[in-house]
CSV table of C-alpha atoms in Angstrom, one decimal:
chain,number,residue,atom,x,y,z
A,286,MET,CA,-20.5,-24.1,3.0
A,287,SER,CA,-21.0,-21.1,5.3
A,288,ALA,CA,-20.5,-17.7,3.8
A,289,GLU,CA,-18.7,-16.5,6.9
A,290,TYR,CA,-15.0,-16.2,6.5
A,291,ASP,CA,-13.2,-19.0,8.3
A,292,GLY,CA,-9.6,-17.9,9.1
A,293,TYR,CA,-8.8,-21.4,10.1
A,294,ASP,CA,-9.1,-22.9,6.6
A,295,ASP,CA,-6.1,-23.1,4.3
A,296,VAL,CA,-8.3,-21.5,1.6
A,297,PRO,CA,-10.2,-18.7,3.2
A,298,VAL,CA,-13.8,-18.0,2.2
A,299,ARG,CA,-14.6,-14.5,1.3
A,300,GLY,CA,-16.8,-13.0,4.0
A,301,PRO,CA,-19.8,-10.7,3.9
A,302,PHE,CA,-17.9,-7.8,5.6
A,303,GLY,CA,-19.7,-4.5,5.8
A,304,ARG,CA,-18.8,-0.9,4.9
A,305,LEU,CA,-17.0,1.1,7.6
A,306,SER,CA,-18.2,4.6,8.1
A,307,ALA,CA,-16.9,6.8,11.0
A,308,ARG,CA,-17.4,10.4,11.8
A,309,VAL,CA,-15.9,11.1,15.2
A,310,ALA,CA,-14.7,13.9,17.4
A,311,LEU,CA,-12.6,13.4,20.5
A,312,ARG,CA,-10.6,15.8,22.7
A,313,LEU,CA,-7.6,14.4,24.7
A,314,GLY,CA,-6.0,17.1,26.7
A,315,ALA,CA,-4.7,19.7,24.2
A,316,PHE,CA,-5.3,17.3,21.2
A,317,ASP,CA,-8.4,17.5,19.2
A,318,LEU,CA,-9.5,14.7,16.7
A,319,ASP,CA,-12.3,15.5,14.3
A,320,VAL,CA,-12.3,13.2,11.3
A,321,ALA,CA,-14.5,11.3,8.9
A,322,VAL,CA,-13.2,8.0,7.5
A,323,ALA,CA,-14.9,5.4,5.3
A,324,ALA,CA,-13.8,2.0,3.9
A,325,GLU,CA,-15.8,-0.1,1.4
A,326,PRO,CA,-16.2,-3.8,2.1
A,327,GLY,CA,-12.9,-5.5,1.5
A,328,GLU,CA,-11.1,-2.2,0.9
A,329,VAL,CA,-7.7,-1.4,2.5
A,330,VAL,CA,-7.3,2.2,3.6
A,331,ALA,CA,-3.9,3.5,4.6
A,332,VAL,CA,-3.8,6.3,7.2
A,333,LEU,CA,-0.7,8.5,6.8
A,334,GLY,CA,0.5,11.6,8.6
A,335,PRO,CA,3.3,13.0,10.7
A,336,ASN,CA,3.9,12.0,14.4
A,337,GLY,CA,1.1,13.4,16.6
A,338,ALA,CA,-1.4,13.7,13.7
A,339,GLY,CA,-3.9,11.4,15.4
A,340,LYS,CA,-3.4,8.2,13.5
A,341,SER,CA,-3.2,5.8,16.5
A,342,THR,CA,-5.9,7.8,18.3
A,343,LEU,CA,-8.2,7.1,15.4
A,344,LEU,CA,-7.5,3.4,15.5
A,345,GLY,CA,-8.2,3.4,19.3
A,346,VAL,CA,-11.6,5.0,18.6
A,347,LEU,CA,-12.4,2.5,15.9
A,348,ALA,CA,-11.4,-0.4,18.1
A,349,GLY,CA,-13.5,0.9,21.1
A,350,LEU,CA,-10.5,1.5,23.3
A,351,LEU,CA,-11.3,5.3,23.2
A,352,ARG,CA,-14.9,6.6,23.4
A,353,PRO,CA,-15.5,9.6,21.1
A,354,ASP,CA,-17.2,12.7,22.5
A,355,SER,CA,-19.5,12.8,19.5
A,356,GLY,CA,-20.1,11.2,16.1
A,357,GLU,CA,-21.0,7.7,14.9
A,358,ILE,CA,-19.2,4.5,13.9
A,359,ARG,CA,-20.9,2.0,11.6
A,360,LEU,CA,-19.7,-1.4,10.4
A,361,GLY,CA,-22.2,-2.8,8.0
A,362,GLU,CA,-25.6,-2.6,9.6
A,363,ARG,CA,-24.2,-2.4,13.1
A,364,VAL,CA,-23.7,0.8,15.0
A,365,LEU,CA,-20.6,0.5,17.1
A,366,GLY,CA,-20.8,3.9,18.6
A,367,GLY,CA,-23.0,7.0,18.6
A,368,ASP,CA,-26.4,8.2,19.7
A,369,GLY,CA,-25.8,6.7,23.1
A,370,ALA,CA,-24.7,3.3,21.7
A,371,PHE,CA,-21.3,1.9,22.5
A,372,VAL,CA,-20.2,-1.6,21.7
A,373,SER,CA,-17.3,-2.8,23.8
A,374,PRO,CA,-14.0,-3.8,22.1
A,375,GLU,CA,-14.5,-7.5,22.7
A,376,GLN,CA,-17.9,-7.5,21.0
A,377,ARG,CA,-16.9,-5.5,17.9
A,378,ARG,CA,-15.3,-8.3,15.9
A,379,VAL,CA,-12.4,-5.8,15.3
A,380,GLY,CA,-8.8,-7.0,15.2
A,381,LEU,CA,-6.2,-4.5,16.4
A,382,MET,CA,-2.5,-4.8,16.2
A,383,GLY,CA,-0.8,-1.8,17.7
A,384,GLN,CA,2.8,-0.4,17.7
A,385,ASP,CA,3.3,-2.3,20.9
A,386,PRO,CA,2.5,-6.0,20.4
A,387,LEU,CA,1.0,-6.3,23.9
A,388,LEU,CA,1.4,-10.0,24.0
A,389,PHE,CA,0.5,-11.9,27.2
A,390,PRO,CA,3.9,-12.4,28.9
A,391,HIS,CA,2.8,-15.6,30.6
A,392,LEU,CA,1.6,-17.3,27.4
A,393,THR,CA,3.6,-19.0,24.7
A,394,ALA,CA,3.5,-17.7,21.1
A,395,VAL,CA,1.0,-20.4,20.1
A,396,GLU,CA,-1.2,-19.7,23.2
A,397,ASN,CA,-1.2,-16.0,22.5
A,398,ILE,CA,-2.4,-16.6,18.9
A,399,ALA,CA,-5.0,-19.1,20.1
A,400,PHE,CA,-6.4,-16.7,22.6
A,401,GLY,CA,-8.6,-14.9,20.1
A,402,PRO,CA,-10.4,-18.0,18.8
A,403,ARG,CA,-10.7,-19.3,22.3
A,404,SER,CA,-12.3,-16.1,23.6
A,405,GLN,CA,-15.0,-16.6,20.8
A,406,GLY,CA,-15.8,-20.0,22.1
A,407,VAL,CA,-13.8,-22.1,19.6
A,408,ALA,CA,-12.7,-25.5,21.0
A,409,LYS,CA,-9.2,-25.6,22.4
A,410,ALA,CA,-7.9,-28.1,19.9
A,411,ARG,CA,-9.3,-26.2,16.9
A,412,ALA,CA,-8.0,-22.9,18.2
A,413,ARG,CA,-4.5,-24.4,18.7
A,414,ALA,CA,-4.6,-25.8,15.2
A,415,ALA,CA,-5.5,-22.4,13.9
A,416,ALA,CA,-2.6,-20.8,15.9
A,417,GLN,CA,-0.2,-23.4,14.5
A,418,ASP,CA,-1.3,-22.6,11.0
A,419,TRP,CA,-0.6,-18.9,11.5
A,420,LEU,CA,2.8,-19.7,13.0
A,421,ARG,CA,3.6,-21.6,9.8
A,422,ARG,CA,2.3,-18.9,7.5
A,423,LEU,CA,4.4,-16.3,9.3
A,424,ALA,CA,7.5,-18.5,9.5
A,425,LEU,CA,7.4,-18.8,13.3
A,426,ASP,CA,7.0,-22.6,13.6
A,427,GLU,CA,10.1,-23.1,15.7
A,428,PHE,CA,9.1,-20.4,18.2
A,429,ALA,CA,5.6,-21.9,19.0
A,430,ASP,CA,6.5,-22.7,22.6
A,431,ARG,CA,8.5,-19.6,23.4
A,432,LYS,CA,7.2,-16.8,25.6
A,433,PRO,CA,7.4,-13.1,24.5
A,434,ALA,CA,10.5,-12.4,26.5
A,435,GLU,CA,12.3,-15.1,24.5
A,436,LEU,CA,11.4,-13.6,21.2
A,437,SER,CA,13.0,-10.8,19.2
A,438,GLY,CA,11.1,-7.6,18.5
A,439,GLY,CA,10.3,-8.7,15.0
A,440,GLN,CA,9.2,-12.1,16.1
A,441,ARG,CA,6.8,-10.5,18.7
A,442,GLN,CA,5.4,-8.3,16.0
A,443,ARG,CA,4.7,-11.3,13.8
A,444,VAL,CA,3.0,-13.1,16.7
A,445,ALA,CA,0.8,-10.1,17.3
A,446,LEU,CA,-0.1,-10.0,13.6
A,447,ALA,CA,-1.0,-13.7,13.7
A,448,ARG,CA,-3.1,-13.1,16.8
A,449,ALA,CA,-5.1,-10.3,15.1
A,450,LEU,CA,-5.7,-12.4,12.0
A,451,ALA,CA,-6.6,-15.6,13.8
A,452,ALA,CA,-9.5,-13.9,15.6
A,453,LYS,CA,-11.4,-13.7,12.2
A,454,PRO,CA,-12.1,-9.9,12.5
A,455,GLU,CA,-14.7,-8.2,10.4
A,456,LEU,CA,-12.6,-5.1,10.5
A,457,LEU,CA,-8.8,-5.2,10.8
A,458,LEU,CA,-6.9,-2.3,12.3
A,459,LEU,CA,-3.1,-2.3,11.8
A,460,ASP,CA,-0.8,0.2,13.4
A,461,GLU,CA,2.7,0.0,11.8
A,462,PRO,CA,2.4,-3.8,11.4
A,463,LEU,CA,5.9,-4.2,9.7
A,464,GLY,CA,7.6,-1.5,11.7
A,465,ALA,CA,9.7,-3.8,13.9
A,466,LEU,CA,10.7,-6.2,11.1
A,467,ASP,CA,14.1,-6.3,9.4
A,468,ALA,CA,14.6,-5.6,5.7
A,469,GLN,CA,14.7,-9.3,4.9
A,470,THR,CA,11.6,-10.4,6.8
A,471,ALA,CA,9.3,-7.4,6.0
A,472,PRO,CA,8.7,-8.3,2.3
A,473,GLU,CA,7.7,-11.9,3.3
A,474,ILE,CA,5.2,-10.7,5.9
A,475,ARG,CA,4.0,-8.0,3.6
A,476,HIS,CA,3.2,-10.7,1.1
A,477,VAL,CA,1.4,-12.8,3.7
A,478,LEU,CA,-0.6,-9.8,4.9
A,479,ARG,CA,-1.5,-8.7,1.3
A,480,THR,CA,-2.5,-12.3,0.3
A,481,HIS,CA,-4.7,-12.9,3.3
A,482,ILE,CA,-6.5,-9.6,3.3
A,483,ARG,CA,-7.3,-9.8,-0.4
A,484,ALA,CA,-8.4,-13.5,-0.2
A,485,ALA,CA,-10.6,-13.0,2.8
A,486,GLY,CA,-12.0,-9.6,1.8
A,487,ILE,CA,-11.3,-8.1,5.2
A,488,THR,CA,-12.0,-4.4,5.5
A,489,THR,CA,-8.8,-2.9,6.8
A,490,VAL,CA,-7.4,0.4,8.1
A,491,LEU,CA,-3.6,0.5,8.0
A,492,VAL,CA,-1.5,3.1,9.8
A,493,THR,CA,2.0,3.3,8.3
A,494,HIS,CA,5.0,5.6,7.7
A,495,ASP,CA,6.3,3.3,4.9
A,496,VAL,CA,5.3,4.5,1.5
A,497,LEU,CA,5.9,1.0,0.2
A,498,ASP,CA,3.3,-0.4,2.6
A,499,ALA,CA,0.8,2.2,1.4
A,500,ALA,CA,1.6,1.6,-2.3
A,501,THR,CA,1.4,-2.2,-2.2
A,502,LEU,CA,-1.2,-2.9,0.4
A,503,SER,CA,-3.8,-0.1,0.2
A,504,ASP,CA,-6.5,0.9,-2.2
A,505,ARG,CA,-7.0,4.4,-0.8
A,506,VAL,CA,-5.1,6.8,1.4
A,507,VAL,CA,-6.2,9.2,4.1
A,508,VAL,CA,-3.7,11.8,5.3
A,509,LEU,CA,-4.1,13.2,8.8
A,510,ASP,CA,-2.5,16.3,10.3
A,511,HIS,CA,-3.3,17.9,13.6
A,512,GLY,CA,-6.3,15.6,14.0
A,513,ARG,CA,-7.9,16.6,10.7
A,514,VAL,CA,-8.1,14.9,7.2
A,515,VAL,CA,-6.0,17.0,4.9
A,516,GLU,CA,-5.9,14.7,1.9
A,517,THR,CA,-7.6,11.6,0.7
A,518,GLY,CA,-8.0,9.6,-2.5
A,519,PRO,CA,-7.0,6.5,-4.4
A,520,THR,CA,-3.4,5.5,-3.4
A,521,ALA,CA,-1.8,5.8,-6.8
A,522,GLU,CA,-3.4,9.2,-7.4
A,523,VAL,CA,-2.4,10.6,-4.0
A,524,LEU,CA,1.2,9.4,-4.2
A,525,ALA,CA,1.6,10.5,-7.8
A,526,ALA,CA,0.2,14.0,-7.2
A,527,PRO,CA,0.4,14.8,-3.4
A,528,ARG,CA,-1.2,18.0,-2.2
A,529,SER,CA,0.1,18.1,1.3
A,530,GLU,CA,3.7,18.7,2.4
A,531,PHE,CA,3.8,15.5,4.4
A,532,THR,CA,2.6,13.3,1.5
A,533,ALA,CA,5.0,15.0,-0.9
A,534,ALA,CA,7.9,14.2,1.4
A,535,LEU,CA,6.6,10.6,2.0
A,536,ALA,CA,6.2,9.9,-1.7
A,537,GLY,CA,9.9,10.4,-2.3
A,538,LEU,CA,9.8,7.4,-4.6
A,539,ASN,CA,8.3,7.1,-8.1
A,540,ILE,CA,5.3,4.7,-7.8
A,541,VAL,CA,3.7,3.5,-11.1
A,542,ALA,CA,0.7,1.3,-10.8
A,543,GLY,CA,0.0,-1.2,-13.6
A,544,VAL,CA,-0.5,-4.8,-14.7
A,545,ALA,CA,2.3,-7.4,-15.1
A,546,LEU,CA,2.8,-8.4,-18.7
A,547,THR,CA,4.4,-11.8,-17.8
A,548,ALA,CA,4.7,-14.0,-14.8
A,549,ALA,CA,7.9,-13.6,-12.7
A,550,LYS,CA,9.6,-14.9,-9.6
A,551,PRO,CA,11.5,-12.6,-7.2
A,552,GLY,CA,14.7,-11.4,-8.9
A,553,GLU,CA,13.4,-12.1,-12.4
A,554,SER,CA,13.0,-9.4,-15.0
A,555,VAL,CA,9.4,-8.3,-15.7
A,556,ALA,CA,7.6,-5.5,-17.4
A,557,ILE,CA,4.3,-3.8,-16.4
A,558,ALA,CA,1.8,-1.8,-18.5
A,559,PRO,CA,1.0,1.4,-16.5
A,560,VAL,CA,-2.7,2.1,-15.9
A,561,GLY,CA,-4.0,5.1,-17.7
A,562,LEU,CA,-1.7,4.7,-20.7
A,563,ALA,CA,-2.1,3.4,-24.2
A,564,PRO,CA,-2.0,-0.5,-24.2
A,565,ALA,CA,1.5,-1.8,-24.1
A,566,ARG,CA,3.0,-3.9,-26.9
A,567,PRO,CA,5.8,-6.4,-26.9
A,568,VAL,CA,9.1,-4.6,-26.5
A,569,SER,CA,12.5,-5.1,-28.0
A,570,VAL,CA,14.5,-2.3,-26.3
A,571,VAL,CA,13.4,-2.1,-22.6
A,572,GLY,CA,10.6,0.4,-22.3
A,573,GLN,CA,10.4,1.1,-26.0
A,574,PRO,CA,7.8,-0.2,-28.5
A,575,GLY,CA,9.0,-3.2,-30.5
A,576,PRO,CA,9.5,-3.1,-34.3
A,577,GLY,CA,6.3,-2.1,-36.1
A,578,GLN,CA,4.5,-1.7,-32.8
A,579,PRO,CA,3.9,2.1,-32.4
A,580,GLY,CA,2.3,3.2,-29.2
A,581,GLY,CA,2.4,1.6,-25.8
A,582,VAL,CA,4.5,2.3,-22.8
A,583,THR,CA,6.0,-0.3,-20.4
A,584,VAL,CA,8.0,-0.1,-17.2
A,585,SER,CA,10.6,-2.8,-16.9
A,586,GLY,CA,12.5,-3.9,-13.8
A,587,PHE,CA,13.0,-6.9,-11.5
A,588,ALA,CA,10.3,-8.6,-9.5
A,589,ALA,CA,10.3,-8.2,-5.7
A,590,ASP,CA,7.4,-10.6,-5.3
A,591,ASP,CA,5.8,-13.5,-7.1
A,592,LEU,CA,3.8,-12.0,-10.0
A,593,ALA,CA,1.2,-13.6,-12.3
A,594,ALA,CA,0.7,-12.4,-15.8
A,595,GLY,CA,-2.1,-9.9,-15.8
A,596,SER,CA,-2.0,-9.3,-12.1
A,597,PRO,CA,-1.9,-5.8,-10.5
A,598,ALA,CA,1.7,-4.7,-9.9
A,599,THR,CA,3.5,-1.5,-8.8
A,600,ALA,CA,6.9,-0.4,-10.1
A,601,VAL,CA,9.0,1.6,-7.6
A,602,PHE,CA,12.2,3.6,-8.3
A,603,PRO,CA,13.8,6.7,-6.9
A,604,PRO,CA,13.7,10.1,-8.7
A,605,SER,CA,17.5,10.1,-8.6
A,606,ALA,CA,17.5,7.2,-11.0
A,607,VAL,CA,15.6,9.1,-13.7
A,608,ALA,CA,17.6,10.9,-16.5
A,609,VAL,CA,16.0,13.5,-18.8
A,610,TYR,CA,16.8,13.7,-22.5
A,611,LEU,CA,15.5,16.0,-25.2
A,612,GLY,CA,15.4,13.2,-27.8
A,613,PRO,CA,15.2,9.4,-27.9
A,614,MET,CA,18.3,7.4,-27.1
A,615,GLY,CA,20.0,4.7,-29.3
A,616,ALA,CA,18.2,1.4,-29.9
A,617,GLY,CA,20.9,-0.5,-28.0
A,618,SER,CA,20.3,1.3,-24.7
A,619,PRO,CA,19.6,-1.2,-21.9
A,620,ARG,CA,17.1,1.2,-20.2
A,621,ASN,CA,13.5,2.1,-19.8
A,622,LEU,CA,12.9,5.0,-22.2
A,623,TRP,CA,9.6,6.8,-22.1
A,624,PRO,CA,8.3,9.8,-23.9
A,625,ALA,CA,6.7,12.4,-21.5
A,626,THR,CA,5.6,15.9,-21.1
A,627,ILE,CA,6.9,18.1,-18.2
A,628,THR,CA,4.1,19.2,-15.9
A,629,ALA,CA,6.1,21.0,-13.2
A,630,LEU,CA,9.5,22.1,-11.9
A,631,GLN,CA,9.8,22.1,-8.1
A,632,PRO,CA,12.9,23.5,-6.4
A,633,GLY,CA,14.3,21.4,-3.5
A,634,PRO,CA,17.2,21.8,-1.0
A,635,SER,CA,19.7,19.9,-3.2
A,636,ALA,CA,18.0,19.4,-6.6
A,637,ILE,CA,15.2,20.5,-8.8
A,638,ARG,CA,12.4,17.9,-9.1
A,639,VAL,CA,11.1,17.6,-12.6
A,640,ARG,CA,7.6,16.1,-12.8
A,641,ALA,CA,6.5,14.6,-16.1
A,642,LEU,CA,3.4,12.8,-17.5
A,643,LEU,CA,4.4,9.5,-19.2
A,644,GLY,CA,3.1,8.8,-22.7
A,645,ALA,CA,2.0,12.4,-23.3
A,646,ALA,CA,4.6,12.8,-26.1
A,647,LEU,CA,4.0,9.3,-27.5
A,648,GLY,CA,3.2,9.5,-31.3
A,649,THR,CA,1.1,7.2,-33.3
A,650,ALA,CA,2.0,5.9,-36.7
A,651,ALA,CA,0.3,9.0,-38.2
A,652,GLY,CA,2.4,11.3,-36.0
A,653,GLU,CA,-0.5,12.2,-33.7
A,654,ASP,CA,-0.4,12.0,-29.9
A,655,SER,CA,-1.8,8.8,-28.4
A,656,VAL,CA,-4.8,9.1,-26.3
A,657,ILE,CA,-4.3,8.6,-22.5
A,658,PRO,CA,-7.5,7.4,-21.0
A,659,ASP,CA,-8.5,8.7,-17.6
A,660,LEU,CA,-9.1,5.6,-15.6
A,661,PRO,CA,-11.1,5.9,-12.3
A,662,GLY,CA,-8.8,6.2,-9.3
A,663,HIS,CA,-5.6,6.7,-11.3
A,664,GLY,CA,-6.0,10.0,-13.2
A,665,ALA,CA,-4.7,10.4,-16.7
A,666,GLY,CA,-1.5,8.5,-17.2
A,667,ALA,CA,1.4,8.1,-14.7
A,668,VAL,CA,3.5,10.9,-13.3
A,669,VAL,CA,7.2,10.3,-12.9
A,670,SER,CA,9.7,12.6,-11.0
A,671,ALA,CA,13.4,13.1,-11.8
A,672,ASP,CA,15.8,15.0,-9.6
A,673,LEU,CA,18.2,17.1,-11.6
A,674,THR,CA,20.8,19.8,-10.7
A,675,ALA,CA,19.9,23.4,-11.4
A,676,ALA,CA,22.7,23.4,-14.0
A,677,SER,CA,21.2,20.5,-15.9
A,678,VAL,CA,17.8,22.1,-15.9
A,679,ALA,CA,19.3,25.3,-17.3
A,680,GLU,CA,21.4,23.5,-19.9
A,681,LEU,CA,18.4,21.6,-21.2
A,682,HIS,CA,16.1,24.7,-21.0
A,683,LEU,CA,13.4,22.6,-19.3
A,684,GLU,CA,10.0,24.1,-18.6
A,685,PRO,CA,6.5,22.9,-18.1
A,686,GLY,CA,4.8,21.7,-21.3
A,687,MET,CA,8.0,20.6,-22.8
A,688,ARG,CA,8.2,17.2,-24.4
A,689,VAL,CA,11.1,15.1,-23.3
A,690,HIS,CA,12.3,11.5,-22.9
A,691,LEU,CA,12.9,9.9,-19.5
A,692,ALA,CA,15.4,7.1,-19.1
A,693,VAL,CA,15.8,4.6,-16.1
A,694,LYS,CA,18.0,1.6,-15.9
A,695,ALA,CA,15.9,-1.5,-15.3
A,696,THR,CA,18.2,-2.5,-12.5
A,697,GLU,CA,16.9,0.5,-10.5
A,698,VAL,CA,13.2,-0.6,-10.8
A,699,ARG,CA,11.6,-3.0,-8.3
A,700,VAL,CA,8.2,-4.4,-9.2
A,701,HIS,CA,5.9,-5.4,-6.3
A,702,ALA,CA,2.6,-7.3,-6.3
A,703,HIS,CA,-0.4,-5.2,-5.4
């Protein structure tokens, strides 16, 4: 069997995709882009930033649609640009899906998808079979013979995604791939995208404004502003402790990375063990250690995707759903209840955001604090935010360093596959 990834097979073969390394500078009118971006083989890097930050310009440079004034782009051992070299877009083996699907108006959906394989010399019948397979994967079977004008915006977006993937790219560039999809369709396509990228090991650069896309699809985050990198790091770490104003505003949700303790179907209850915390034990009250099981923190909620026991998962819930208590609640409380230590109080326009480190107040049987290991890429423990009124903060006399308990109803927590 060839080691090359074959996107036409039902079970993709992991390909020998190389590391992306780009250091580029480009001036477009009054806009100046000067960035360095890297992605390891098979890694998914999310590029975030406000409008006009240069995200789509960066993708255009990586795709070969824009030629940088200086710098170098490498994909594995190949130099795609720099030192006088410039590889044309069609020879880069780079798949690009932009904000505008840019489908061929005179071709049907299946013909649009088959175009990539056909342009690479794949036989017509095999290219069409590959296109039909992608139509099935993206729930577009019944629209195979429709032209773009006969499709909705979301359907055109899915066809564009299928076309990018069917071309078997060594580097996949996605610009808001789920932006035109409705709330019901987006989770399905997110699952397909995540599954395919992980299975095939495709190095991917993803531009998105959706924090859920970044949290569930990416390994690392790069934040751009005014054509410069202002923040970068592992996704969980950046979203848990943002340093830029944009990232702080984007990460308006609590995002806790962990491992699913049990298998679950969408809508079923499930608990995860957060990374960077003491190992979780079986629980009796949601979020609390079971009888005779000191130590361990879990986050319980309801699955948004299919989850396998032991698989990476991400729990998502809003700060408004988090309550702060000075002591533990009763054993009959149907909530997540976590010991924590306040790390910061941040005033906002309508509430004070209380940031706390989970597990930092968790005692062992001897009454000592549990050790919170610092795992690479995730920092020490998990940080959770709660939005409280100024009156509540004053009444509880909250301040950094104070040990508290955080409570969240399990119904407020959605657990996504990662």
